[in-house]
Short mmCIF file of C-alpha atoms in Angstrom, two decimals:
data_model
loop_
_atom_site.label_atom_id
_atom_site.label_comp_id
_atom_site.label_asym_id
_atom_site.label_seq_id
_atom_site.Cartn_x
_atom_site.Cartn_y
_atom_site.Cartn_z
CA MET A 1 -0.19 -2.61 -38.30
CA TYR A 2 -3.31 -1.31 -40.01
CA ALA A 3 -6.54 -0.07 -38.48
CA ALA A 4 -9.50 -2.40 -38.80
CA LEU A 5 -11.78 -1.64 -41.72
CA SER A 6 -15.41 -0.72 -41.27
CA PRO A 7 -17.96 -3.37 -42.33
CA ALA A 8 -18.76 -1.33 -45.45
CA HIS A 9 -15.10 -1.08 -46.43
CA SER A 10 -14.55 -4.78 -45.70
CA GLN A 11 -17.42 -5.73 -47.98
CA LEU A 12 -16.17 -3.40 -50.70
CA ARG A 13 -12.66 -4.83 -50.39
CA LEU A 14 -13.94 -8.39 -50.74
CA LYS A 15 -16.13 -7.44 -53.69
CA ILE A 16 -13.22 -5.80 -55.51
CA LEU A 17 -10.86 -8.71 -54.84
CA SER A 18 -13.41 -11.32 -55.88
CA GLU A 19 -13.94 -9.51 -59.17
CA ALA A 20 -10.21 -8.91 -59.61
CA THR A 21 -9.53 -12.64 -59.40
CA LYS A 22 -11.35 -13.03 -62.72
CA HIS A 23 -9.29 -10.31 -64.43
CA ALA A 24 -5.94 -11.42 -63.00
CA ARG A 25 -5.72 -14.20 -65.58
CA THR A 26 -5.13 -11.60 -68.29
CA THR A 27 -3.73 -8.52 -66.56
CA GLY A 28 -1.94 -10.16 -63.64
CA PHE A 29 -1.35 -8.63 -60.24
CA THR A 30 -1.30 -5.03 -61.36
CA ASN A 31 -3.27 -1.85 -60.97
CA ALA A 32 -4.71 -2.53 -64.44
CA THR A 33 -6.56 -5.43 -62.82
CA LEU A 34 -7.83 -3.07 -60.15
CA ALA A 35 -9.10 -0.63 -62.78
CA ALA A 36 -10.87 -3.42 -64.68
CA SER A 37 -12.46 -4.68 -61.47
CA LEU A 38 -13.70 -1.25 -60.42
CA LYS A 39 -15.24 -0.83 -63.85
CA SER A 40 -16.93 -4.24 -63.69
CA ILE A 41 -18.56 -3.56 -60.34
CA GLU A 42 -19.31 0.05 -61.29
CA VAL A 43 -17.41 1.85 -58.53
CA GLU A 44 -14.97 3.76 -60.72
CA ASP A 45 -15.64 6.93 -58.76
CA ILE A 46 -14.03 5.53 -55.61
CA SER A 47 -11.41 7.90 -54.23
CA ASP A 48 -7.68 7.16 -54.07
CA ARG A 49 -7.86 7.78 -50.33
CA THR A 50 -10.45 5.05 -49.89
CA LEU A 51 -8.44 2.64 -52.02
CA SER A 52 -5.29 3.31 -50.02
CA ARG A 53 -7.24 2.67 -46.84
CA ILE A 54 -8.76 -0.65 -47.87
CA PHE A 55 -5.54 -1.84 -49.52
CA GLY A 56 -3.03 -0.74 -46.90
CA ARG A 57 -0.07 -2.62 -48.41
CA GLY A 58 -1.21 -2.07 -51.96
CA PHE A 59 -3.76 -3.73 -54.22
CA PRO A 60 -1.41 -6.24 -55.94
CA ILE A 61 -0.37 -8.01 -52.73
CA ALA A 62 -3.93 -7.87 -51.42
CA LEU A 63 -5.05 -9.77 -54.52
CA VAL A 64 -2.25 -12.33 -54.18
CA GLU A 65 -3.14 -12.99 -50.54
CA HIS A 66 -6.84 -13.16 -51.34
CA ILE A 67 -6.17 -15.84 -53.94
CA ALA A 68 -3.84 -17.72 -51.57
CA ARG A 69 -6.47 -17.73 -48.81
CA SER A 70 -9.17 -18.77 -51.26
CA ALA A 71 -6.96 -21.62 -52.46
CA ASN A 72 -6.38 -22.73 -48.87
CA LEU A 73 -10.12 -22.74 -48.23
CA HIS A 74 -10.69 -24.72 -51.43
CA VAL A 75 -8.10 -27.30 -50.33
CA HIS A 76 -9.71 -27.56 -46.90
CA ARG A 77 -13.10 -28.27 -48.45
CA GLU A 78 -11.62 -30.84 -50.82
CA LEU A 79 -9.85 -32.67 -48.01
CA GLU A 80 -12.92 -32.62 -45.80
CA ALA A 81 -15.06 -34.05 -48.60
CA ALA A 82 -12.59 -36.83 -49.39
CA PHE A 83 -10.87 -37.70 -46.10
CA SER A 84 -13.13 -36.83 -43.18
CA LYS A 85 -14.20 -39.63 -40.85
CA ASP A 86 -17.74 -39.46 -42.22
CA ALA A 87 -16.49 -39.68 -45.81
CA ILE A 88 -14.42 -42.77 -45.01
CA ILE A 89 -17.31 -44.44 -43.21
CA ARG A 90 -19.62 -43.71 -46.16
CA SER A 91 -17.06 -45.27 -48.49
CA ILE A 92 -16.84 -48.38 -46.32
CA ASP A 93 -20.62 -48.58 -46.04
CA ALA A 94 -20.93 -48.49 -49.83
CA ASN A 95 -18.32 -51.24 -50.18
CA VAL A 96 -18.78 -53.14 -46.95
CA ASN A 97 -18.16 -56.61 -48.36
CA ALA A 98 -14.89 -55.50 -49.93
CA PHE A 99 -13.91 -53.86 -46.62
CA VAL A 100 -14.74 -56.95 -44.56
CA HIS A 101 -12.65 -59.13 -46.87
CA ASN A 102 -9.76 -56.64 -46.80
CA GLN A 103 -10.18 -55.79 -50.48
CA LEU A 104 -11.03 -52.10 -50.05
CA LEU A 105 -8.08 -49.74 -50.32
CA LEU A 106 -8.51 -47.00 -47.75
CA PRO A 107 -6.86 -43.59 -48.30
CA THR A 108 -3.32 -43.07 -47.03
CA GLU A 109 -1.37 -40.01 -45.97
CA LYS A 110 0.19 -39.99 -49.44
CA ASN A 111 -3.26 -39.55 -50.95
CA VAL A 112 -3.97 -36.62 -48.63
CA ALA A 113 -0.69 -34.84 -49.38
CA GLU A 114 -1.12 -35.35 -53.11
CA LYS A 115 -4.73 -34.17 -53.07
CA ALA A 116 -3.86 -31.05 -51.08
CA ILE A 117 -0.90 -29.90 -53.16
CA LEU A 118 -2.38 -30.74 -56.55
CA SER A 119 -5.75 -29.19 -55.68
CA LYS A 120 -4.01 -25.94 -54.84
CA PHE A 121 -2.00 -25.88 -58.05
CA GLU A 122 -5.09 -26.81 -60.05
CA LEU A 123 -6.73 -23.65 -58.74
CA LEU A 124 -3.62 -21.56 -59.46
CA ALA A 125 -3.00 -23.03 -62.94
CA PRO A 126 -4.97 -20.31 -64.81
CA LEU A 127 -2.67 -17.75 -63.17
CA ALA A 128 0.57 -19.62 -63.92
CA ALA A 129 1.90 -16.99 -66.33
CA HIS A 130 1.60 -14.29 -63.66
CA TRP A 131 2.44 -16.32 -60.55
CA PRO A 132 6.19 -15.49 -60.52
CA SER A 133 5.27 -11.84 -59.97
CA ALA A 134 2.88 -12.93 -57.22
CA VAL A 135 5.67 -14.80 -55.44
CA ALA A 136 7.95 -11.78 -55.79
CA LEU A 137 5.31 -9.71 -54.01
CA GLU A 138 4.82 -12.33 -51.29
CA TYR A 139 8.50 -12.33 -50.43
CA LEU A 140 8.91 -8.61 -49.99
CA PRO A 141 9.97 -8.05 -46.35
CA SER A 142 6.74 -6.23 -45.45
CA ASN A 143 4.65 -9.12 -46.79
CA LEU A 144 6.63 -12.08 -45.46
CA PRO A 145 4.71 -12.45 -42.17
CA TYR A 146 1.42 -12.75 -44.04
CA THR A 147 2.95 -15.17 -46.53
CA ALA A 148 4.17 -17.33 -43.65
CA ILE A 149 0.69 -17.37 -42.12
CA ASN A 150 -0.91 -18.48 -45.39
CA LEU A 151 1.70 -21.21 -45.86
CA ALA A 152 1.33 -22.41 -42.27
CA GLU A 153 -2.44 -22.58 -42.71
CA PHE A 154 -2.11 -24.75 -45.81
CA VAL A 155 0.50 -27.03 -44.23
CA ASP A 156 -1.40 -27.43 -40.97
CA THR A 157 -4.65 -28.27 -42.75
CA THR A 158 -2.90 -30.87 -44.90
CA VAL A 159 -1.10 -32.56 -42.00
CA TYR A 160 -4.26 -32.50 -39.88
CA TYR A 161 -6.01 -34.73 -42.41
CA MET A 162 -2.89 -36.85 -42.94
CA GLU A 163 -2.75 -37.63 -39.22
CA ARG A 164 -6.43 -38.46 -39.09
CA ILE A 165 -6.20 -40.81 -42.07
CA VAL A 166 -3.28 -42.69 -40.49
CA THR A 167 -5.09 -43.02 -37.15
CA LEU A 168 -8.32 -44.05 -38.86
CA GLY A 169 -6.48 -46.76 -40.76
CA GLU A 170 -5.05 -48.14 -37.54
CA LEU A 171 -8.44 -48.11 -35.80
CA LEU A 172 -10.42 -49.55 -38.69
CA GLU A 173 -8.32 -52.70 -38.86
CA PRO A 174 -9.70 -54.13 -35.58
CA ALA A 175 -13.15 -52.87 -36.59
CA ARG A 176 -12.84 -54.83 -39.83
CA ARG A 177 -11.91 -57.97 -37.92
CA ILE A 178 -14.94 -57.56 -35.68
CA LEU A 179 -17.20 -57.17 -38.69
CA GLN A 180 -15.55 -60.21 -40.24
CA SER A 181 -16.18 -62.44 -37.25
CA LYS A 182 -19.02 -64.91 -37.53
CA ALA A 183 -20.50 -63.75 -34.24
CA MET A 184 -20.82 -60.14 -35.42
CA ALA A 185 -21.92 -61.08 -38.92
CA SER A 186 -25.27 -62.17 -37.57
CA CYS A 187 -25.62 -59.07 -35.38
CA ILE A 188 -24.70 -56.51 -38.02
CA PRO A 189 -26.66 -56.98 -41.25
CA HIS A 190 -24.39 -55.22 -43.74
CA GLY A 191 -26.02 -52.49 -45.77
CA ASP A 192 -29.42 -52.64 -44.03
CA ALA A 193 -30.61 -49.26 -42.81
CA GLY A 194 -32.23 -48.71 -39.46
CA SER A 195 -35.30 -46.63 -38.72
CA ASN A 196 -33.20 -43.44 -38.76
CA GLY A 197 -31.82 -44.20 -42.23
CA VAL A 198 -28.33 -45.01 -40.94
CA SER A 199 -27.00 -48.42 -41.89
CA GLN A 200 -25.98 -50.90 -39.22
CA THR A 201 -22.40 -50.83 -40.48
CA SER A 202 -22.19 -47.03 -40.27
CA ALA A 203 -23.73 -47.06 -36.80
CA PHE A 204 -21.24 -49.69 -35.64
CA LEU A 205 -18.23 -47.83 -37.04
CA ASN A 206 -19.36 -44.49 -35.63
CA ASN A 207 -19.81 -46.04 -32.19
CA PHE A 208 -16.49 -47.87 -32.50
CA LEU A 209 -14.65 -44.60 -33.23
CA LYS A 210 -16.68 -42.41 -30.90
CA GLY A 211 -14.65 -40.33 -28.48
CA ILE A 212 -11.27 -41.31 -29.96
CA SER A 213 -8.98 -38.44 -30.94
CA LEU A 214 -7.77 -38.84 -34.51
CA SER A 215 -5.17 -36.06 -34.49
CA SER A 216 -2.29 -35.06 -32.25
CA GLY A 217 -0.90 -31.78 -30.97
CA PRO A 218 2.50 -30.11 -30.63
CA TYR A 219 3.02 -31.61 -27.15
CA ALA A 220 3.27 -35.32 -26.33
CA ASP A 221 2.48 -34.47 -22.70
CA HIS A 222 2.60 -31.45 -20.42
CA SER A 223 6.40 -31.12 -20.67
CA THR A 224 7.50 -32.92 -23.85
CA PHE A 225 7.37 -31.75 -27.44
CA ASN A 226 5.76 -34.03 -30.00
CA PHE A 227 8.59 -33.94 -32.53
CA GLY A 228 6.61 -36.03 -35.02
CA TRP A 229 4.01 -33.25 -35.14
CA TYR A 230 6.67 -30.73 -36.16
CA CYS A 231 8.54 -33.08 -38.51
CA ARG A 232 5.41 -33.90 -40.50
CA ARG A 233 4.69 -30.23 -41.02
CA ALA A 234 8.28 -29.56 -42.02
CA GLN A 235 8.10 -32.38 -44.58
CA VAL A 236 4.89 -31.07 -46.12
CA ALA A 237 6.23 -27.51 -46.18
CA LEU A 238 9.37 -28.66 -48.00
CA LEU A 239 7.33 -30.72 -50.45
CA TYR A 240 5.05 -27.80 -51.16
CA GLY A 241 8.02 -25.46 -51.56
CA ALA A 242 9.65 -27.80 -54.07
CA ALA A 243 6.41 -28.22 -55.99
CA ALA A 244 5.80 -24.45 -55.96
CA THR A 245 9.28 -23.88 -57.38
CA SER A 246 8.52 -26.35 -60.15
CA PHE A 247 5.21 -24.60 -60.81
CA LEU A 248 6.93 -21.24 -61.29
CA GLY A 249 8.87 -22.50 -64.30
CA ASP A 250 6.38 -25.03 -65.60
CA ALA A 251 5.50 -24.42 -69.25
CA SER A 252 3.68 -27.74 -69.71
CA ARG A 253 -0.06 -27.92 -70.35
CA ASN A 254 -2.06 -27.56 -67.13
CA ALA A 255 1.19 -27.80 -65.14
CA ALA A 256 1.51 -31.48 -66.04
CA ASP A 257 5.23 -31.54 -65.22
CA THR A 258 4.56 -30.16 -61.74
CA ARG A 259 1.89 -32.79 -61.18
CA CYS A 260 4.32 -35.58 -62.10
CA PHE A 261 7.06 -34.08 -59.95
CA THR A 262 4.71 -33.71 -56.98
CA LYS A 263 3.51 -37.31 -57.19
CA ALA A 264 7.07 -38.62 -57.43
CA ALA A 265 8.25 -36.46 -54.52
CA ILE A 266 5.37 -37.56 -52.28
CA GLU A 267 6.01 -41.19 -53.16
CA THR A 268 9.65 -40.73 -52.16
CA VAL A 269 9.03 -38.86 -48.91
CA PHE A 270 6.07 -40.86 -47.61
#
C-alpha cells in the first residue's frame, strides 16, 4: 500500500502523465518518456525523491494504468452517448414513423460490445508498437491487482449498457404497438413539440419507461445469485482478452485485422 498523495503531488502526477501520453507514441513506456514530459512541462528540476513518491510502483506502470483508465473513461462516454435511454429515445423521436412501422433498427447488445471493444482499441492504436511492453508491465505480480480492477471496470461498464439495451428493446416493443394503435395516434401527434420543447413522442416514451430498472445486479433475490449477470461479464472479459491478444501482434493498418476478428467473435458469441 502507498500513502495518499497531497493535492499538489496529485495534480503534478496527473500533469506529468497527461503530457507523457503524448510522448509515449515515440518513446514508449520508459523513463525517456518521463524525461521528455518533465522537459515539456518545465519541471526538470523535480527531485528523484519526489518522483519516487508520486510514482510509487514506477513511472512506466503509472503511465500504462493512466492510459488504461483514460481509455475506460472514453469508452464509458462513447457508450453513454450512443446507448443511453435518452439517446435511444432521441433516435426514435427523429425517426418516429419508421419506429411505429417497425422499420427502425434499434441497437442490440452486439452493437454495444463491438462499440466498447473497438473504441478502446481505436484509442490504443497509436501505441500499438509499444503495447506489448505495457502488457508485460501490467502482468507483473505487483501490478496484477490494479490490472484486474481496470479490466473489471471496462467489462462492467460494457455489460451495464448491454443489459440496458436488451431491456429497452423488450420494453419498447409494447410502446411501439401503443403508438401504432389508431386510438393513440390521435392522442400523440408524432414529432410535435410541447410548450417545454419536448415532443409528444419523447414525453410518452419517457413516461412509459419511468421507474423501470433497465439493469440487473449480481443477486436475483436476497439469497440467489444471478448467474446471467456473472456469465455476461465472463463472456465480455473473454472476448476482450482474445481481441487484446490479437491487438498485440496486429501489424495491419489501424489494427484492421483486430477489428475484423472482434466483429466476427462478437457475432459468434452473441
